[in-house]
Coordinates of C-alpha atoms in Angstrom, one line a residue:
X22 CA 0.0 0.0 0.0
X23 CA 1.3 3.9 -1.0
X24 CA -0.1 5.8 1.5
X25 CA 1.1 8.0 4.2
X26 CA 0.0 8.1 7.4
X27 CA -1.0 11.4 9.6
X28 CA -1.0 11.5 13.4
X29 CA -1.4 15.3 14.8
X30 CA -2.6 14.0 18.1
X31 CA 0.5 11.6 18.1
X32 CA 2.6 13.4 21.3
X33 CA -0.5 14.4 23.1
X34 CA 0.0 13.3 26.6
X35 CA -3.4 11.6 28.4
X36 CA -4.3 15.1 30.4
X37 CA -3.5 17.4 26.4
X38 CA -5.6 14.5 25.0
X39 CA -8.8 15.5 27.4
X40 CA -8.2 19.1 27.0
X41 CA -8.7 18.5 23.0
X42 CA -11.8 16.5 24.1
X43 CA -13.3 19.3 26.3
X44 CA -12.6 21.5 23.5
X45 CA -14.8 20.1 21.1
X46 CA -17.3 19.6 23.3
X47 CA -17.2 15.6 23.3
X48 CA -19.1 13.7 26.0
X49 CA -18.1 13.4 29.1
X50 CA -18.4 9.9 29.5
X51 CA -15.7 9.9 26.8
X52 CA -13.5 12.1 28.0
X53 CA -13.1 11.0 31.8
X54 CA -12.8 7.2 30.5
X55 CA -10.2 5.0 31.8
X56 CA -7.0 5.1 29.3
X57 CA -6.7 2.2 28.2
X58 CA -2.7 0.6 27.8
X59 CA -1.6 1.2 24.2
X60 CA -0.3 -2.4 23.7
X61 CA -3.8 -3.9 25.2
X62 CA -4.9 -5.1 28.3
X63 CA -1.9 -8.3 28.1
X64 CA 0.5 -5.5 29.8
X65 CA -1.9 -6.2 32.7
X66 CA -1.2 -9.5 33.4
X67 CA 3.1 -10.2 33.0
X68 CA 3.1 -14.0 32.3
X69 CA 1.3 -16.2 30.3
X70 CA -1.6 -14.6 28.2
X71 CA -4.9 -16.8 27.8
X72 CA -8.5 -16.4 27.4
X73 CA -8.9 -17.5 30.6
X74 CA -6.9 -15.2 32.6
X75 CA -7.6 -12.2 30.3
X76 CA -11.4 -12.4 31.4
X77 CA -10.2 -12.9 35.3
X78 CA -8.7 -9.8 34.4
X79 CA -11.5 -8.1 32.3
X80 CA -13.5 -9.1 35.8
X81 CA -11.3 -7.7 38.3
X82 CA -10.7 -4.7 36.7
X83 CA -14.6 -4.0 36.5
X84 CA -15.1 -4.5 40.0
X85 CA -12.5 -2.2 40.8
X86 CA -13.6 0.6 38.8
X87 CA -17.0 0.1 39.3
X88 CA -16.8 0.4 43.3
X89 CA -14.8 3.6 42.6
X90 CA -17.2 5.3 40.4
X91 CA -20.0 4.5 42.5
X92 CA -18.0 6.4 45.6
X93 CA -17.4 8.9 43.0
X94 CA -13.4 8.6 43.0
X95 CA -13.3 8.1 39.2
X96 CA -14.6 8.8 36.0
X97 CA -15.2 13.0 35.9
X98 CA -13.7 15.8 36.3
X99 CA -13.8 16.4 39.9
X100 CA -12.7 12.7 40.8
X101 CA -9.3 12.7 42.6
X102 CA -7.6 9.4 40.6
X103 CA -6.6 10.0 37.4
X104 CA -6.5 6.2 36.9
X105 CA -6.9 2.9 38.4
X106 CA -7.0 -0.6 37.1
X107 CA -6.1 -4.6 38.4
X108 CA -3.2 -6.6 37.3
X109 CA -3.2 -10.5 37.0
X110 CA -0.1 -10.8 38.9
X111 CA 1.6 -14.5 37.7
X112 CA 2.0 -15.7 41.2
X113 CA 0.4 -18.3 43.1
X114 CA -0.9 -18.5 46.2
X115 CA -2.0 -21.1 48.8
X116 CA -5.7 -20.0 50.2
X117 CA -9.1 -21.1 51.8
X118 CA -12.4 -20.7 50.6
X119 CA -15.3 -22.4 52.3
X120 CA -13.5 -25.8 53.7
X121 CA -10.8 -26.3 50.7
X122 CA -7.5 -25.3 50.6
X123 CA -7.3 -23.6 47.1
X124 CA -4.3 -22.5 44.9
X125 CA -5.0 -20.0 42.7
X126 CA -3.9 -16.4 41.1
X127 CA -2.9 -13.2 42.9
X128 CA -4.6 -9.5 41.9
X129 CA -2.9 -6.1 42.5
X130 CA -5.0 -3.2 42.1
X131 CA -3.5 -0.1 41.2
X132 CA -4.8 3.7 41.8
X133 CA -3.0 6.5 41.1
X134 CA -3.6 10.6 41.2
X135 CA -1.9 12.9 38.5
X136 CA -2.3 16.5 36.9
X137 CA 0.0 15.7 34.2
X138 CA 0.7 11.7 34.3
X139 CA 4.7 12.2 33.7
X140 CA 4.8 11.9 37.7
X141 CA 1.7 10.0 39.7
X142 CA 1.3 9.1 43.1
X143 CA -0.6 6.0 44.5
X144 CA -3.5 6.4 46.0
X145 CA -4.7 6.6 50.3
X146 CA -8.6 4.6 49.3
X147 CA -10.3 3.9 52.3
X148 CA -9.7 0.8 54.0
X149 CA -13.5 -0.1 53.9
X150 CA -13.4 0.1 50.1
X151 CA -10.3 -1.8 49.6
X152 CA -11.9 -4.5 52.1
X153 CA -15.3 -4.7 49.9
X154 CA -13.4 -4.8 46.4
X155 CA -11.0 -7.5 47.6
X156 CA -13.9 -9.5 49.0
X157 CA -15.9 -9.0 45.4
X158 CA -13.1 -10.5 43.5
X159 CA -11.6 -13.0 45.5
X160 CA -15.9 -14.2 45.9
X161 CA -16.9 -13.3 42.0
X162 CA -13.8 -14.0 40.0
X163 CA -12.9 -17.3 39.7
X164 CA -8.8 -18.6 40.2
X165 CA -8.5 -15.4 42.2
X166 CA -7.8 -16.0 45.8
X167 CA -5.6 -13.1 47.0
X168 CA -5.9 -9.7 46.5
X169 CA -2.8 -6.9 47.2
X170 CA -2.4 -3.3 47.0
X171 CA 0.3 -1.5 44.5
X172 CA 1.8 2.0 46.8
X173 CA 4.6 2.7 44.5
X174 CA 4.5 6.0 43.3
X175 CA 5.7 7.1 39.6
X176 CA 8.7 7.5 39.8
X177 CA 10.6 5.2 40.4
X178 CA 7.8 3.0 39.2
X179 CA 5.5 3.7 36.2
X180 CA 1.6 3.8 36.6
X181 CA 1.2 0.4 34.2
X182 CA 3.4 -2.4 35.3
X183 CA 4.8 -3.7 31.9

């Protein structure tokens, strides 16, 4: 194919990128979304990729950011995290649910605050709503029987993991 291709938006960082939105007046629902991690969501699970544990992902993330949207920490203008999100962490872990001993996956959840998202720093959530998600995933995702908390800031770490 002859063709040239034509990115003006190319270097526009995440906050530039909503600025533009608010700009032309797209909808909000558009604009506060969740970026999403340019090489797809298997940069949220380091390990082996498989239907299987994409969907625990797809699962865990959604509880996560659904429990934070309904507290109204995410998804407007006003919400204090500029982004949050789970990662299928490719660690095991000896458990109990009900009367079995179970061995199954690990989930980090990962919240963060920025203005600019060159520097970010993890967020203080209530312990309350880090109890309740926790208990949703480890009770509504299935292989999932620990959840943990990322607190590294960016930097030295980055706000995706891979």
């Amino acid at each position: 194919m002859d063709f040239e291709l034509v990115e003006p938006l190319r270097y526009l960082f995440k906050d530039e990128v909503r600025r533009v939105g608010l700009s032309l007046g797209l909808p909000a629902e558009l604009i506060w979304r969740q970026p999403f991690p340019g090489l797809g969501l298997a940069v949220r699970r380091p390990g082996k990729v498989s239907p299987e544990r994409l969907e625990r992902l797809r699962q865990a993330g959604a509880v996560f950011t659904s429990e934070l949207e309904g507290v109204g920490l995410l998804g407007h203008a006003q919400a204090p995290l500029a982004q949050a999100f789970a990662v299928l962490l490719p660690v095991h872990s000896v458990g109990v649910m009900g009367d079995q001993r179970t061995y199954q996956e690990c989930m980090a959840l990962r919240a963060v605050s920025s203005q600019d998202y060159m520097t970010a720093d993890w967020a203080r959530l209530p312990q309350e709503l880090l109890a309740k998600v926790s208990s949703r995933i480890v009770n509504e995702v299935d292989g999932v029987n620990r959840v943990v908390y990322d607190v590294s800031s960016k930097p030295p770490a980055t706000i995706e993991w891979e």
